[in-house]
Amino acid sequence: MVKSKSHTARVIGVHLFLLTFLFFVIYPLAYVVSISFRTGHTLVDPENFLFPSNPTLEHWALALEQNYTGMNPLKKDIDGQAKVSFNNGLGDVTVNADGSWSFTANPKFDEADFPLKSYLAVSFLSNVGDKVTVPGADKEGYLGRTDIILDLAENAAAYGDDVLFVTPDGRLQGKLDIPAMPAGASRTTIQYGGAYVSEPPFPVLSWLMNTVKVAVITSILVLLLSTTSAYAFGRLGFTGKGPMLKTLLVLQQFPATLFLAALYLIFEKLGSFIGFMSLNTHSALIIGYMGSMALNIFMIIGYFDTIDPAMEESASIDGATPWQTFYRILLPLSVPILAVVFILTFIGIVNEYALSSVLISDIDKMTLAVGAQQYIQAQNQLWGDFAAAAVLAGIPITIVFLIAQKFLVGGLTSGGVKG
Amino acid sequence: MANANAIPMVPEAATQARWKTWLQYAVVGSLTVFFLYITLVMYAQGEMLYGTMILVFTALFAFVFLSNRAYVWRYVFPGLVGVTVFVIFPIMYTLGLTFTNKSNLHLLSFAQSKAYFLQQTYVAEGSHKFDLDLYLDADSDGYFLALEDEAGNMYMTDEAVDMTHLEAIVVKASSILMEPALESAPRNATITYRNELSNVKIELPNGTVLAKSKLREYAEQYPLWQADETDPYKIVNQKDGIVLTADMDEGFFFDSEGSYFTPGFQTNVGFDNYVRVLTEDGMFAPFLQIFTWTMFFAIFTVVFTFFLGMMIASFVQWEPIKFRGLYQVLLILPYAVPSFILIMIFRALFNQNFGQINHVLELLFNIAPSWNADPNMSRMMILMVNLFMGYPYMFILSLGMLQSIPKDLYEASSLEGAGPITNFFKITFPLVLRPMLPLLIASFAFNFNNFVLIQLLTRGEPIIIGSSPQAGETDLLVNYAFRLAFMGDTQDFALGATVSTFIFMMVGIFAIAYLKAAKIEVGIKK
């Protein structure tokens, strides 16, 4: 076939379209990774569209339920004062007007959060607060920056000569050069790092565990219930089968979100008699999910229909019970659809928000979908921490989905629906 | 119904080993006993409805798993029970709720509400007061409660009271002559256990029951309310003589001046909730508006996700395009990433003041749409986000459908000189639409009730001005029902259920359309 010019143009056009479209698909995902590495919880980094200009692992440490020891850039004006004193989190610092300083360690934080870091430097600010660069200053505008690290004595060897090391009961002394104020500057400041320790705001790993636990148990139970039911509906004869299937088909259109209030009140009542059904338990959540999984019966019946019953018939002629033909013959042949049902249920539960938000109220017991919302309150929006938790939780789920997608395409189109 | 595929029945019991039979009886029997126990407890608590439900369930359970005649039902029984209890029953329950006034203010039944009033007590003026002291019990973690009245008479509980539970109990106390030779509890124990102590009443040898009146004081308590002997709807305050009358329409006890006393009780209000939704100014206009928006949202989403998904699918299917596999994987990413994460990312991107989108728009065009405050912009944001979230599903479906279109159709049309656009509208689209129809209806039904998208993206905000109870401009019907039942101050379950009932009707129509479109022949193999 001869390829015309317009054909080539069309191919390029399609590529361009797909690439532009992919940019919009991928940007939001790259964006959430980006804010998980940003300092603070800012949504826009004016200096950079995607890559954080001041990357930090703080949000990731918190998402992994670790304390994070960091430092804030702070400053004190020294013009016209004999000396300034401040606490930098490691201890008390006094800087004299001539630049000599002394430090007495008095750490604010526990050994578990060591090492604590700080620094001392001089910088000049203009009358609007911008740093005025002077010769000899580093790229952040700091002059004569001295780094200080506080840690236990036995870790001293780990640090090089370029930092001042101090033990929790040690002292340090030194001198900063304070040159004459350059043109354009109006303030002389002592810049220092204020050490802080942030604690994980929420138990992300527990949420992940809760989600996996609820989703796996529900998926297994749904698989058990729906395969046995599908077997009876697809292979065994009994009265009322047809109307019952039609009813199920209609019922599967009613999402649980529509009768949340009723489910809540029912669990509240049943839970006061039966412990494992009380509000705020995972078992109640699992039971609640299992009710609305009728859809899977049709998917499995649809698959059973594609399997020739001859084998089962010959097995039953040889004296196998219905349970044996089901368990030994039909099930091994149905592994692909069982995988699809398992994965679809699993993903459905991971994403489920409504029932979980109503039944579970303890922070520790929440699932990810509900827990992740806790970061974003009206007054306190911890977007950075949210992003790290979301990426941490989202990656395994996304990978499972992508691996399983080949199966899923078939499963989604069959599902008992025959055009 | 005769079924050609039915396997001849050989009940397992006929062939199974004796020990298996015994095991079956043991397991089914013990579970039955357990269920019967729960039934008994429920009846004892006056829960007739639930008690009967569990009794019926228990009987069916025992029959299905013990009788050989019900053999087939063993396969479907657990599934059917699940669907009955957690789908059918809640739907019925929701319908039932619409005829009540159940809300946070009316949670209890009339009897429970009355009982609550009758349990309240008060300390009458001039009643005897007793100082409380706690003593440690050497043998357990419990405490002895010792009382001393103004005259110096001392009493002590006969047994130590365990402070780890909170149930209300009455403990008998005996007179003692001198301070007990026990170790005194730390003074702050009365503070630590102040809630537990409030539940401990003490009965003196003469039969007087004392209850805690202050932190370290017990006093004689009298019931605050007494039931009127002639009128079951009246209770009389023993302290100041006020008479409360239960209003069985309003669901509250009222005094003579017309102010109500909580807790209220649940009453039957007939069709009041439906009348409220359909006639009250603060409800009907928002309800109509929300209904229109919900329909628009669902139709828009289905039409545009289908178009976008199919267009991209036909691009990716086109053989001259390289890296088709890679494109395919990247294009379904929005479907693979958990939706609760994606929605929140968009909430961040669309943030009116601090979001990336407005940042870029401001740099490029110097505009900053108010995605959060302006109802129309909020709706536009929702439609865009849902287009993004929804196209991969249609894309995946279209991929499968497109493969089934015979290639010679395109060859024939290209011989006739048709271009790609003609091909798309004359061949691809009509051939894909027919088998996709049931799935499109299902997608419509799903989006009609797309609760999570709205709840996480906008929470339904901004609020509709003049709506009472509050309704949101971007609420879907299902979010409106949720808002009424769970987000307001009053948690009006009944009103929420009423809105849900309207949705039930809509969903019923979708379900019938789906059945018609899919032409489902259940139970009969082709």
mmCIF file of N, CA and C in Angstrom, chain A residues 14-15 17 21-22 24-25 27-28 31-32 43-44 49 225 228-229 232 235 238 241 244 249 251 253-254 257-259 262 265-267 269 273 287 291 305 321-323 350-351 353-354 369 373 376 383 386 390 401 405 409 417-418, chain B residues 3 5-7 10 12 15 42 45 47 50 71-73 75 78 80 86-90 93-94 311-312 315 321 327 332 335-336 338-339 341 344-345 347 349 354-356 359 388 391 396 451 456 500 503 507 514-515 518 520 525-526:
data_model
loop_
_atom_site.group_PDB
_atom_site.id
_atom_site.type_symbol
_atom_site.label_atom_id
_atom_site.label_comp_id
_atom_site.label_asym_id
_atom_site.label_seq_id
_atom_site.Cartn_x
_atom_site.Cartn_y
_atom_site.Cartn_z
ATOM 1 N N VAL A 14 -2.219 12.444 14.864
ATOM 2 C CA VAL A 14 -2.744 11.576 15.927
ATOM 3 C C VAL A 14 -1.752 11.482 17.077
ATOM 4 N N HIS A 15 -0.472 11.324 16.734
ATOM 5 C CA HIS A 15 0.555 11.281 17.786
ATOM 6 C C HIS A 15 0.524 12.557 18.610
ATOM 7 N N PHE A 17 -1.929 14.657 19.026
ATOM 8 C CA PHE A 17 -3.132 14.698 19.850
ATOM 9 C C PHE A 17 -2.953 13.815 21.086
ATOM 10 N N PHE A 21 -2.908 15.003 24.945
ATOM 11 C CA PHE A 21 -3.890 14.449 25.862
ATOM 12 C C PHE A 21 -3.188 13.784 27.041
ATOM 13 N N LEU A 22 -2.125 13.040 26.735
ATOM 14 C CA LEU A 22 -1.398 12.356 27.806
ATOM 15 C C LEU A 22 -0.795 13.348 28.793
ATOM 16 N N PHE A 24 -2.156 16.044 29.856
ATOM 17 C CA PHE A 24 -3.204 16.373 30.824
ATOM 18 C C PHE A 24 -3.542 15.179 31.718
ATOM 19 N N VAL A 25 -3.317 13.962 31.206
ATOM 20 C CA VAL A 25 -3.582 12.771 32.022
ATOM 21 C C VAL A 25 -2.496 12.611 33.082
ATOM 22 N N TYR A 27 -0.094 14.930 34.039
ATOM 23 C CA TYR A 27 0.298 16.055 34.885
ATOM 24 C C TYR A 27 -0.272 15.960 36.307
ATOM 25 N N PRO A 28 -1.590 15.690 36.490
ATOM 26 C CA PRO A 28 -2.113 15.635 37.860
ATOM 27 C C PRO A 28 -1.395 14.593 38.711
ATOM 28 N N TYR A 31 1.945 15.881 39.528
ATOM 29 C CA TYR A 31 1.772 17.010 40.436
ATOM 30 C C TYR A 31 1.682 16.529 41.888
ATOM 31 N N VAL A 32 0.932 15.434 42.120
ATOM 32 C CA VAL A 32 0.767 14.969 43.501
ATOM 33 C C VAL A 32 2.086 14.434 44.026
ATOM 34 N N LEU A 43 0.391 24.728 47.514
ATOM 35 C CA LEU A 43 -0.096 24.058 46.309
ATOM 36 C C LEU A 43 0.604 24.571 45.062
ATOM 37 N N VAL A 44 1.112 25.822 45.106
ATOM 38 C CA VAL A 44 1.777 26.386 43.937
ATOM 39 C C VAL A 44 3.196 26.729 44.326
ATOM 40 N N PHE A 49 7.167 24.826 37.929
ATOM 41 C CA PHE A 49 5.884 24.269 37.530
ATOM 42 C C PHE A 49 5.680 22.885 38.132
ATOM 43 N N LEU A 225 -19.321 -16.599 48.344
ATOM 44 C CA LEU A 225 -20.776 -16.514 48.227
ATOM 45 C C LEU A 225 -21.215 -16.466 46.776
ATOM 46 N N THR A 228 -20.615 -19.941 44.707
ATOM 47 C CA THR A 228 -21.581 -20.999 45.034
ATOM 48 C C THR A 228 -22.967 -20.630 44.513
ATOM 49 N N SER A 229 -23.353 -19.343 44.695
ATOM 50 C CA SER A 229 -24.661 -18.936 44.189
ATOM 51 C C SER A 229 -24.708 -19.065 42.674
ATOM 52 N N ALA A 232 -25.270 -22.604 41.604
ATOM 53 C CA ALA A 232 -26.657 -23.047 41.732
ATOM 54 C C ALA A 232 -27.526 -22.422 40.643
ATOM 55 N N ARG A 235 -26.177 -23.904 37.054
ATOM 56 C CA ARG A 235 -26.084 -25.320 36.747
ATOM 57 C C ARG A 235 -27.188 -26.172 37.379
ATOM 58 N N PHE A 238 -33.861 -25.265 40.351
ATOM 59 C CA PHE A 238 -34.721 -25.175 41.535
ATOM 60 C C PHE A 238 -35.823 -24.176 41.276
ATOM 61 N N LYS A 241 -36.051 -19.879 40.296
ATOM 62 C CA LYS A 241 -34.722 -19.430 39.889
ATOM 63 C C LYS A 241 -34.786 -18.185 39.007
ATOM 64 N N MET A 244 -35.957 -14.951 40.666
ATOM 65 C CA MET A 244 -34.971 -14.553 41.663
ATOM 66 C C MET A 244 -33.783 -13.858 41.002
ATOM 67 N N LEU A 249 -30.881 -8.856 39.560
ATOM 68 C CA LEU A 249 -30.381 -7.965 38.516
ATOM 69 C C LEU A 249 -30.886 -6.544 38.733
ATOM 70 N N LEU A 251 -31.867 -5.360 41.708
ATOM 71 C CA LEU A 251 -31.335 -4.882 42.990
ATOM 72 C C LEU A 251 -29.908 -4.383 42.863
ATOM 73 N N GLN A 253 -28.713 -2.583 40.825
ATOM 74 C CA GLN A 253 -28.668 -1.199 40.356
ATOM 75 C C GLN A 253 -28.801 -0.208 41.514
ATOM 76 N N PHE A 254 -29.153 -0.705 42.697
ATOM 77 C CA PHE A 254 -29.352 0.193 43.833
ATOM 78 C C PHE A 254 -28.080 0.249 44.675
ATOM 79 N N THR A 257 -25.227 3.573 48.772
ATOM 80 C CA THR A 257 -25.260 4.998 49.124
ATOM 81 C C THR A 257 -26.689 5.490 49.299
ATOM 82 N N LEU A 258 -27.632 4.856 48.570
ATOM 83 C CA LEU A 258 -29.019 5.321 48.615
ATOM 84 C C LEU A 258 -29.693 5.008 49.939
ATOM 85 N N PHE A 259 -29.247 3.937 50.614
ATOM 86 C CA PHE A 259 -29.920 3.614 51.875
ATOM 87 C C PHE A 259 -28.930 3.593 53.034
ATOM 88 N N ALA A 262 -30.468 3.968 56.491
ATOM 89 C CA ALA A 262 -31.074 2.731 56.973
ATOM 90 C C ALA A 262 -29.994 1.760 57.441
ATOM 91 N N LEU A 265 -28.680 2.829 60.791
ATOM 92 C CA LEU A 265 -29.602 2.551 61.905
ATOM 93 C C LEU A 265 -29.698 1.041 62.163
ATOM 94 N N ILE A 266 -29.640 0.234 61.080
ATOM 95 C CA ILE A 266 -29.715 -1.224 61.263
ATOM 96 C C ILE A 266 -28.483 -1.725 62.009
ATOM 97 N N PHE A 267 -27.306 -1.253 61.604
ATOM 98 C CA PHE A 267 -26.091 -1.697 62.289
ATOM 99 C C PHE A 267 -26.067 -1.209 63.727
ATOM 100 N N LYS A 269 -28.607 -0.888 65.608
ATOM 101 C CA LYS A 269 -29.499 -1.754 66.372
ATOM 102 C C LYS A 269 -28.911 -3.152 66.538
ATOM 103 N N PHE A 273 -26.772 -5.963 69.947
ATOM 104 C CA PHE A 273 -27.004 -7.348 70.369
ATOM 105 C C PHE A 273 -25.863 -8.266 69.958
ATOM 106 N N ILE A 287 -19.416 -6.956 56.538
ATOM 107 C CA ILE A 287 -20.757 -7.513 56.340
ATOM 108 C C ILE A 287 -21.592 -6.566 55.477
ATOM 109 N N GLY A 291 -23.349 -7.470 51.242
ATOM 110 C CA GLY A 291 -24.725 -7.466 50.780
ATOM 111 C C GLY A 291 -24.885 -6.956 49.358
ATOM 112 N N ASP A 305 -21.424 -20.146 31.699
ATOM 113 C CA ASP A 305 -22.142 -20.489 30.479
ATOM 114 C C ASP A 305 -21.195 -20.845 29.337
ATOM 115 N N THR A 321 -20.743 -36.080 43.571
ATOM 116 C CA THR A 321 -21.847 -35.278 44.087
ATOM 117 C C THR A 321 -21.783 -33.910 43.413
ATOM 118 N N PRO A 322 -22.884 -33.126 43.470
ATOM 119 C CA PRO A 322 -22.852 -31.779 42.889
ATOM 120 C C PRO A 322 -21.709 -30.949 43.462
ATOM 121 N N TRP A 323 -21.456 -31.096 44.776
ATOM 122 C CA TRP A 323 -20.375 -30.331 45.383
ATOM 123 C C TRP A 323 -19.027 -30.710 44.770
ATOM 124 N N VAL A 350 -11.470 -0.749 48.103
ATOM 125 C CA VAL A 350 -10.433 0.244 48.397
ATOM 126 C C VAL A 350 -10.961 1.646 48.122
ATOM 127 N N ASN A 351 -11.757 1.793 47.055
ATOM 128 C CA ASN A 351 -12.265 3.106 46.670
ATOM 129 C C ASN A 351 -13.534 3.492 47.404
ATOM 130 N N TYR A 353 -16.196 4.883 49.795
ATOM 131 C CA TYR A 353 -16.105 5.973 50.751
ATOM 132 C C TYR A 353 -17.355 6.080 51.627
ATOM 133 N N ALA A 354 -18.533 5.961 50.990
ATOM 134 C CA ALA A 354 -19.766 6.351 51.676
ATOM 135 C C ALA A 354 -20.016 5.506 52.934
ATOM 136 N N ALA A 369 -9.591 5.612 52.110
ATOM 137 C CA ALA A 369 -10.433 6.566 51.390
ATOM 138 C C ALA A 369 -11.018 7.589 52.347
ATOM 139 N N GLN A 373 -9.140 11.916 53.805
ATOM 140 C CA GLN A 373 -9.882 13.184 53.873
ATOM 141 C C GLN A 373 -9.536 13.961 55.140
ATOM 142 N N ILE A 376 -7.452 17.140 54.918
ATOM 143 C CA ILE A 376 -7.960 18.364 54.297
ATOM 144 C C ILE A 376 -9.189 18.825 55.061
ATOM 145 N N TRP A 383 -1.799 19.591 52.600
ATOM 146 C CA TRP A 383 -1.721 18.993 51.266
ATOM 147 C C TRP A 383 -0.448 18.183 51.090
ATOM 148 N N PHE A 386 -0.870 14.936 52.790
ATOM 149 C CA PHE A 386 -1.854 14.163 52.031
ATOM 150 C C PHE A 386 -1.193 13.535 50.809
ATOM 151 N N ALA A 390 -1.015 9.716 49.877
ATOM 152 C CA ALA A 390 -1.751 9.267 48.698
ATOM 153 C C ALA A 390 -0.839 8.504 47.752
ATOM 154 N N PHE A 401 -3.742 -2.921 39.666
ATOM 155 C CA PHE A 401 -4.735 -2.715 38.610
ATOM 156 C C PHE A 401 -4.119 -2.880 37.233
ATOM 157 N N GLN A 405 -5.179 -5.573 34.347
ATOM 158 C CA GLN A 405 -6.104 -4.952 33.403
ATOM 159 C C GLN A 405 -6.447 -5.848 32.223
ATOM 160 N N VAL A 409 -10.496 -6.301 31.109
ATOM 161 C CA VAL A 409 -11.190 -5.882 29.898
ATOM 162 C C VAL A 409 -12.249 -6.911 29.539
ATOM 163 N N VAL A 417 -23.858 -9.640 30.408
ATOM 164 C CA VAL A 417 -24.545 -8.813 29.435
ATOM 165 C C VAL A 417 -24.238 -9.365 28.046
ATOM 166 N N LYS A 418 -25.263 -9.856 27.386
ATOM 167 C CA LYS A 418 -25.069 -10.381 26.037
ATOM 168 C C LYS A 418 -25.956 -9.578 25.104
ATOM 169 N N ASN B 3 -34.690 -27.328 33.425
ATOM 170 C CA ASN B 3 -33.429 -26.776 32.936
ATOM 171 C C ASN B 3 -32.648 -27.879 32.251
ATOM 172 N N ASN B 5 -29.657 -27.961 31.434
ATOM 173 C CA ASN B 5 -28.298 -28.175 31.915
ATOM 174 C C ASN B 5 -28.255 -28.758 33.313
ATOM 175 N N ALA B 6 -29.402 -28.893 33.910
ATOM 176 C CA ALA B 6 -29.410 -29.295 35.305
ATOM 177 C C ALA B 6 -28.714 -30.644 35.465
ATOM 178 N N ILE B 7 -27.910 -30.693 36.517
ATOM 179 C CA ILE B 7 -27.199 -31.937 36.796
ATOM 180 C C ILE B 7 -28.094 -32.804 37.672
ATOM 181 N N VAL B 10 -27.732 -35.821 43.247
ATOM 182 C CA VAL B 10 -27.353 -36.895 44.158
ATOM 183 C C VAL B 10 -27.029 -36.228 45.479
ATOM 184 N N GLU B 12 -25.693 -35.116 48.807
ATOM 185 C CA GLU B 12 -24.440 -35.534 49.406
ATOM 186 C C GLU B 12 -24.644 -36.485 50.576
ATOM 187 N N THR B 15 -24.307 -40.187 50.230
ATOM 188 C CA THR B 15 -23.036 -40.876 50.027
ATOM 189 C C THR B 15 -22.002 -40.548 51.088
ATOM 190 N N MET B 42 -33.224 -10.475 71.878
ATOM 191 C CA MET B 42 -33.926 -9.395 71.191
ATOM 192 C C MET B 42 -35.367 -9.283 71.665
ATOM 193 N N GLN B 45 -35.596 -7.618 74.913
ATOM 194 C CA GLN B 45 -35.411 -6.171 74.854
ATOM 195 C C GLN B 45 -36.564 -5.483 74.138
ATOM 196 N N GLU B 47 -37.438 -5.925 70.980
ATOM 197 C CA GLU B 47 -37.190 -5.694 69.560
ATOM 198 C C GLU B 47 -37.912 -6.763 68.739
ATOM 199 N N TYR B 50 -36.788 -7.175 64.788
ATOM 200 C CA TYR B 50 -35.507 -7.835 64.585
ATOM 201 C C TYR B 50 -35.533 -9.259 65.108
ATOM 202 N N TYR B 71 -31.320 -29.251 49.471
ATOM 203 C CA TYR B 71 -29.888 -29.322 49.187
ATOM 204 C C TYR B 71 -29.401 -28.158 48.315
ATOM 205 N N VAL B 72 -30.108 -27.890 47.199
ATOM 206 C CA VAL B 72 -29.643 -26.867 46.257
ATOM 207 C C VAL B 72 -29.560 -25.498 46.921
ATOM 208 N N TRP B 73 -30.487 -25.286 47.856
ATOM 209 C CA TRP B 73 -30.548 -23.967 48.494
ATOM 210 C C TRP B 73 -29.319 -23.683 49.333
ATOM 211 N N TYR B 75 -26.410 -23.691 48.387
ATOM 212 C CA TYR B 75 -25.486 -22.899 47.583
ATOM 213 C C TYR B 75 -25.903 -21.423 47.533
ATOM 214 N N PRO B 78 -26.619 -18.377 51.706
ATOM 215 C CA PRO B 78 -25.851 -17.267 52.293
ATOM 216 C C PRO B 78 -25.937 -15.998 51.453
ATOM 217 N N LEU B 80 -28.313 -15.111 49.325
ATOM 218 C CA LEU B 80 -29.657 -14.527 49.383
ATOM 219 C C LEU B 80 -29.900 -13.830 50.715
ATOM 220 N N PHE B 86 -29.103 -6.888 53.736
ATOM 221 C CA PHE B 86 -28.343 -5.658 53.547
ATOM 222 C C PHE B 86 -28.701 -4.887 52.287
ATOM 223 N N VAL B 87 -29.655 -5.386 51.498
ATOM 224 C CA VAL B 87 -30.143 -4.590 50.378
ATOM 225 C C VAL B 87 -31.662 -4.432 50.456
ATOM 226 N N ILE B 88 -32.381 -5.558 50.466
ATOM 227 C CA ILE B 88 -33.842 -5.461 50.434
ATOM 228 C C ILE B 88 -34.372 -4.831 51.719
ATOM 229 N N PHE B 89 -33.907 -5.347 52.854
ATOM 230 C CA PHE B 89 -34.396 -4.809 54.125
ATOM 231 C C PHE B 89 -34.083 -3.310 54.268
ATOM 232 N N PRO B 90 -32.840 -2.872 53.983
ATOM 233 C CA PRO B 90 -32.577 -1.425 54.072
ATOM 234 C C PRO B 90 -33.454 -0.594 53.142
ATOM 235 N N TYR B 93 -36.713 -0.460 54.845
ATOM 236 C CA TYR B 93 -36.519 0.358 56.045
ATOM 237 C C TYR B 93 -36.537 1.839 55.662
ATOM 238 N N THR B 94 -35.855 2.156 54.528
ATOM 239 C CA THR B 94 -35.817 3.534 54.059
ATOM 240 C C THR B 94 -37.232 4.012 53.729
ATOM 241 N N MET B 311 -13.152 7.871 20.711
ATOM 242 C CA MET B 311 -12.243 8.554 19.798
ATOM 243 C C MET B 311 -10.800 8.123 20.093
ATOM 244 N N ILE B 312 -10.441 8.154 21.363
ATOM 245 C CA ILE B 312 -9.076 7.781 21.712
ATOM 246 C C ILE B 312 -8.835 6.311 21.378
ATOM 247 N N PHE B 315 -8.069 5.952 17.788
ATOM 248 C CA PHE B 315 -6.688 6.387 17.512
ATOM 249 C C PHE B 315 -5.698 5.307 17.897
ATOM 250 N N ILE B 321 0.050 3.731 13.986
ATOM 251 C CA ILE B 321 0.536 4.411 15.192
ATOM 252 C C ILE B 321 1.474 3.487 15.958
ATOM 253 N N TYR B 327 0.833 3.756 24.925
ATOM 254 C CA TYR B 327 -0.278 4.706 24.976
ATOM 255 C C TYR B 327 -1.439 4.118 25.785
ATOM 256 N N ILE B 332 -5.090 4.519 30.484
ATOM 257 C CA ILE B 332 -6.038 4.038 31.495
ATOM 258 C C ILE B 332 -5.573 4.360 32.913
ATOM 259 N N TYR B 335 -7.999 5.481 35.528
ATOM 260 C CA TYR B 335 -8.900 4.442 36.026
ATOM 261 C C TYR B 335 -8.190 3.581 37.068
ATOM 262 N N ALA B 336 -6.865 3.484 36.911
ATOM 263 C CA ALA B 336 -6.099 2.605 37.796
ATOM 264 C C ALA B 336 -5.815 3.267 39.138
ATOM 265 N N PRO B 338 -6.557 5.061 42.491
ATOM 266 C CA PRO B 338 -7.778 5.100 43.299
ATOM 267 C C PRO B 338 -8.489 6.440 43.152
ATOM 268 N N SER B 339 -9.808 6.395 42.961
ATOM 269 C CA SER B 339 -10.529 7.622 42.642
ATOM 270 C C SER B 339 -10.469 8.622 43.789
ATOM 271 N N ILE B 341 -8.081 9.404 45.542
ATOM 272 C CA ILE B 341 -6.838 10.174 45.445
ATOM 273 C C ILE B 341 -6.945 11.180 44.297
ATOM 274 N N MET B 344 -9.118 14.186 45.011
ATOM 275 C CA MET B 344 -8.472 15.156 45.904
ATOM 276 C C MET B 344 -7.388 15.935 45.180
ATOM 277 N N ILE B 345 -6.682 15.280 44.234
ATOM 278 C CA ILE B 345 -5.671 16.014 43.471
ATOM 279 C C ILE B 345 -6.343 17.155 42.708
ATOM 280 N N ARG B 347 -9.073 18.597 43.512
ATOM 281 C CA ARG B 347 -9.502 19.627 44.452
ATOM 282 C C ARG B 347 -8.343 20.587 44.723
ATOM 283 N N LEU B 349 -5.718 21.095 42.574
ATOM 284 C CA LEU B 349 -5.392 21.823 41.341
ATOM 285 C C LEU B 349 -6.365 22.964 41.093
ATOM 286 N N PHE B 354 -5.148 29.190 45.706
ATOM 287 C CA PHE B 354 -3.789 28.673 45.770
ATOM 288 C C PHE B 354 -3.518 27.579 44.741
ATOM 289 N N GLY B 355 -4.480 27.323 43.838
ATOM 290 C CA GLY B 355 -4.331 26.169 42.954
ATOM 291 C C GLY B 355 -3.462 26.440 41.747
ATOM 292 N N GLN B 356 -2.910 25.348 41.214
ATOM 293 C CA GLN B 356 -2.021 25.440 40.059
ATOM 294 C C GLN B 356 -2.771 25.951 38.821
ATOM 295 N N HIS B 359 -3.246 29.575 38.919
ATOM 296 C CA HIS B 359 -1.919 30.181 38.825
ATOM 297 C C HIS B 359 -1.516 30.314 37.358
ATOM 298 N N PHE B 388 -12.596 13.455 32.900
ATOM 299 C CA PHE B 388 -11.260 12.892 33.072
ATOM 300 C C PHE B 388 -11.326 11.539 33.768
ATOM 301 N N TYR B 391 -13.496 8.768 31.220
ATOM 302 C CA TYR B 391 -13.239 8.321 29.855
ATOM 303 C C TYR B 391 -12.514 6.971 29.792
ATOM 304 N N ILE B 396 -11.649 1.549 27.560
ATOM 305 C CA ILE B 396 -11.418 0.106 27.667
ATOM 306 C C ILE B 396 -12.526 -0.667 26.948
ATOM 307 N N PHE B 451 -21.915 9.669 44.181
ATOM 308 C CA PHE B 451 -21.816 10.343 45.478
ATOM 309 C C PHE B 451 -20.395 10.816 45.780
ATOM 310 N N LEU B 456 -16.247 14.453 47.711
ATOM 311 C CA LEU B 456 -14.831 14.747 47.907
ATOM 312 C C LEU B 456 -14.396 16.018 47.189
ATOM 313 N N SER B 500 -34.247 9.897 49.158
ATOM 314 C CA SER B 500 -33.768 8.612 48.630
ATOM 315 C C SER B 500 -34.888 7.869 47.906
ATOM 316 N N ILE B 503 -35.145 8.872 44.511
ATOM 317 C CA ILE B 503 -34.053 8.288 43.711
ATOM 318 C C ILE B 503 -34.367 6.825 43.393
ATOM 319 N N VAL B 507 -34.039 5.076 39.834
ATOM 320 C CA VAL B 507 -33.167 3.923 39.613
ATOM 321 C C VAL B 507 -33.981 2.740 39.093
ATOM 322 N N TYR B 514 -32.378 -0.859 31.461
ATOM 323 C CA TYR B 514 -31.188 -1.691 31.318
ATOM 324 C C TYR B 514 -31.573 -3.106 30.909
ATOM 325 N N LEU B 515 -32.566 -3.654 31.600
ATOM 326 C CA LEU B 515 -33.008 -5.021 31.286
ATOM 327 C C LEU B 515 -33.488 -5.101 29.839
ATOM 328 N N ALA B 518 -30.455 -4.689 27.420
ATOM 329 C CA ALA B 518 -29.529 -5.813 27.433
ATOM 330 C C ALA B 518 -30.211 -7.092 26.991
ATOM 331 N N ILE B 520 -31.721 -9.370 28.551
ATOM 332 C CA ILE B 520 -31.096 -10.448 29.309
ATOM 333 C C ILE B 520 -32.029 -11.640 29.449
ATOM 334 N N LYS B 525 -29.026 -20.782 28.631
ATOM 335 C CA LYS B 525 -27.787 -20.645 27.876
ATOM 336 C C LYS B 525 -28.083 -20.591 26.391
ATOM 337 N N LYS B 526 -27.250 -19.768 25.703
ATOM 338 C CA LYS B 526 -27.463 -19.669 24.252
ATOM 339 C C LYS B 526 -26.732 -20.793 23.543
#
